[in-house]
Amino acid sequence: MFSVTVRDHIMVAHSFTGEVFGPAQRLHGATFVVDAGFAGESLDADGIVVDIGLAAEQLRAVLADLTYRNLDDEPAFAGRNTTTEVLAREIADRLVARIEAGALGEGARDLGRVTVTLHESHIAWASYERAL
Amino acid sequence: MFSVTVRDHIMVAHSFTGEVFGPAQRLHGATFVVDAGFAGESLDADGIVVDIGLAAEQLRAVLADLTYRNLDDEPAFAGRNTTTEVLAREIADRLVARIEAGALGEGARDLGRVTVTLHESHIAWASYERAL
Amino acid sequence: MFSVTVRDHIMVAHSFTGEVFGPAQRLHGATFVVDAGFAGESLDADGIVVDIGLAAEQLRAVLADLTYRNLDDEPAFAGRNTTTEVLAREIADRLVARIEAGALGEGARDLGRVTVTLHESHIAWASYERAL
Amino acid sequence: MFSVTVRDHIMVAHSFTGEVFGPAQRLHGATFVVDAGFAGESLDADGIVVDIGLAAEQLRAVLADLTYRNLDDEPAFAGRNTTTEVLAREIADRLVARIEAGALGEGARDLGRVTVTLHESHIAWASYERAL
Amino acid sequence: MFSVTVRDHIMVAHSFTGEVFGPAQRLHGATFVVDAGFAGESLDADGIVVDIGLAAEQLRAVLADLTYRNLDDEPAFAGRNTTTEVLAREIADRLVARIEAGALGEGARDLGRVTVTLHESHIAWASYERAL
Amino acid sequence: MFSVTVRDHIMVAHSFTGEVFGPAQRLHGATFVVDAGFAGESLDADGIVVDIGLAAEQLRAVLADLTYRNLDDEPAFAGRNTTTEVLAREIADRLVARIEAGALGEGARDLGRVTVTLHESHIAWASYERAL
């Protein structure tokens, strides 16, 4: 199994609903350093699992719709907590939708798995991994 | 699959028995930066795989019984080498015992996997991964 | 010259006023990983430049007044942009006030310099350094 | 499952063939920080999954044949792009050949999996994972 | 004193002349993770020491003239070893030239110091610091 | 001003005397990731501030006398706490003695400053900086 991972980041405001979140129920914010990994069983004729330039570009496009925003105001997340886990899944799903639409090239449709990790600080991170 | 990971650390003395360890047979020590990961298939109603505050608290409690000690003197490790692998398993097992006792909340009993990684330096680390 | 540095973090929302900030004029947020360094010319009888436990505790206390908040609503920053630079200075100044009040012990009054670095992402950080 | 990982690096020149590589078709270079992970189901009598000293030594030996070279001139890679993925697989395969030849000790023949990750920058890395 | 630092990278081939360089006399390569720091005594009315967006943009522009190249073929370095130290100075000097030409805005002309650090691996880096 | 820094590490046991150290009065241990920086005003004819290979070799030699030991038993530290600050100074002083003895080459005698940083965990480090 091969995988290629690219890193980017978003800077967002949000608040959480639920006593479990303690002070994070208040409006606060986070830098999420985002690692998007693309895994497949084989390499193409060029010797790559995915075009890393396209991968970085598509990740940037997905993140552009999220960064420098108050996620509490985003219709896409209405009625949901934008926890690190939820954001990891959302970013993974949006990347998969782009892959399926051909944005990473024809070969990328054969990828087996996408993994998105969001680092919320130097001491905490969350991941979501899904098949294509 | 979702996972949440929290980081903490311990600072311990120990020595190893066995020629394979070379100079590490002498009494020496290590800072182990400890990453404890909790993985599950689904999110709860709050949008989390585990209460990250409780996870950090329980990891800290487990590490409090190990840190600032000479592990050669700890009855729990009598007759065993406290290698990075052995410590990773011990910490994982203790976390699982706490999860099963409800310390991470009712939902955490449904977690599928715990992974503990101990970084012993900038160039070496070891992990232990187990099912619940 | 000796120095000791401890790391902690805050997670805040804020927005900026001024065209120079582009999309960061919108309400967004950041995790700031905060490094607070304490420098002095000599060590005390214990062999330390500052009590690292107290230093971490005082940094935590200073950050507790900032984290999990929307800085736009904080009277302390009214009418000012809470840029990374401004926050670094504010945290440094608050640490110095605590040092001068004796919160880091009598010896700490002889420290020569405090440096605070805020990492806003994996690709950008800002520092403020001041004498005591 | 246990795993032990050691880190080392190589500094190489190379160029790529194929329009997908854009400016990387020109002769350029990279530092690859190489993480080699060795995984197994059980620990031996010493409490280790692999002799970490031998693991580091064998990784160093494998990398010694690659570093400070122009990979375009290496017969081993003639006619192939030395992408991060290709290099990760090559290093993993060479490590497995050494394990099978006994270079990591008799016990290492029972290892289940080798994973090699090459970090090409602070924002991109690739991995190859294979069974023994 | 305030400073703001931004990070980017280049991937280059080169070789060195001189017995001191050992195997690095052969054509090889490196990823240099580049940190460019801009320091000044005061903040402007917006609360910044430099426009971080412009700083990142200008660093990217300077690095675009170096990356994905064999530095042995670059006229700018003819007859000189492109050591990490030499490259750090070159990048700092080019940034200062841009600052003096106004590329970082009028306020940036008052910056006091530019520091450029090039990380050539996880275990070695070099810096060059100069006044404006 | 130029500087070159190399990284290595030691793994030691020790205990501290003094109530200020709390639980660290017990025998415990640490991995210290050690950064040794060598600074000078100018580059030599090869374009370097110091031979980085020699620098790494000399740092390794200095650390070989400290690692895999219980520092409480080392005559060099008898009656002294081996705090992070004390160890940073000791390592810097030993490096300077080697430089003055010519171990880093004739040119290294013109270095202006040596800085040694010891990282004791992901959240704490200490430095000592001295002139030659």
CSV table of C-alpha atoms in Angstrom, one decimal, chain A residues 17-18 20-21 81 83 85-86 89 120 122-130, chain B residues 1-8 35 41 43 45-52:
chain,number,residue,atom,x,y,z
A,17,THR,CA,-23.3,23.0,22.0
A,18,GLY,CA,-23.3,20.4,24.8
A,20,VAL,CA,-19.3,18.0,27.6
A,21,PHE,CA,-17.5,20.9,25.9
A,81,ASN,CA,-21.0,20.9,16.2
A,83,THR,CA,-15.7,19.3,16.2
A,85,GLU,CA,-13.8,14.9,14.1
A,86,VAL,CA,-16.7,16.4,12.1
A,89,ARG,CA,-14.9,13.8,7.9
A,120,GLU,CA,-5.9,21.4,16.7
A,122,HIS,CA,0.6,20.5,19.7
A,123,ILE,CA,-1.1,18.1,22.1
A,124,ALA,CA,-4.4,17.0,20.3
A,125,TRP,CA,-5.5,15.9,16.9
A,126,ALA,CA,-8.2,13.9,15.2
A,127,SER,CA,-8.5,11.8,12.1
A,128,TYR,CA,-11.1,10.4,9.7
A,129,GLU,CA,-10.3,7.6,7.3
A,130,ARG,CA,-12.7,6.4,4.6
B,1,MET,CA,-13.1,5.2,11.2
B,2,PHE,CA,-12.5,8.2,13.5
B,3,SER,CA,-9.8,8.7,16.0
B,4,VAL,CA,-8.8,11.3,18.5
B,5,THR,CA,-5.2,11.5,19.9
B,6,VAL,CA,-3.9,13.4,22.9
B,7,ARG,CA,-0.2,13.9,23.9
B,8,ASP,CA,1.5,14.0,27.3
B,35,ASP,CA,0.4,9.9,22.2
B,41,GLU,CA,-16.6,3.8,13.9
B,43,LEU,CA,-19.6,9.9,16.4
B,45,ALA,CA,-24.8,13.1,19.2
B,46,ASP,CA,-22.3,15.8,20.2
B,47,GLY,CA,-20.2,15.0,17.2
B,48,ILE,CA,-17.2,13.4,19.0
B,49,VAL,CA,-15.6,10.0,19.2
B,50,VAL,CA,-14.5,10.6,22.8
B,51,ASP,CA,-14.6,13.4,25.3
B,52,ILE,CA,-11.1,14.9,24.6
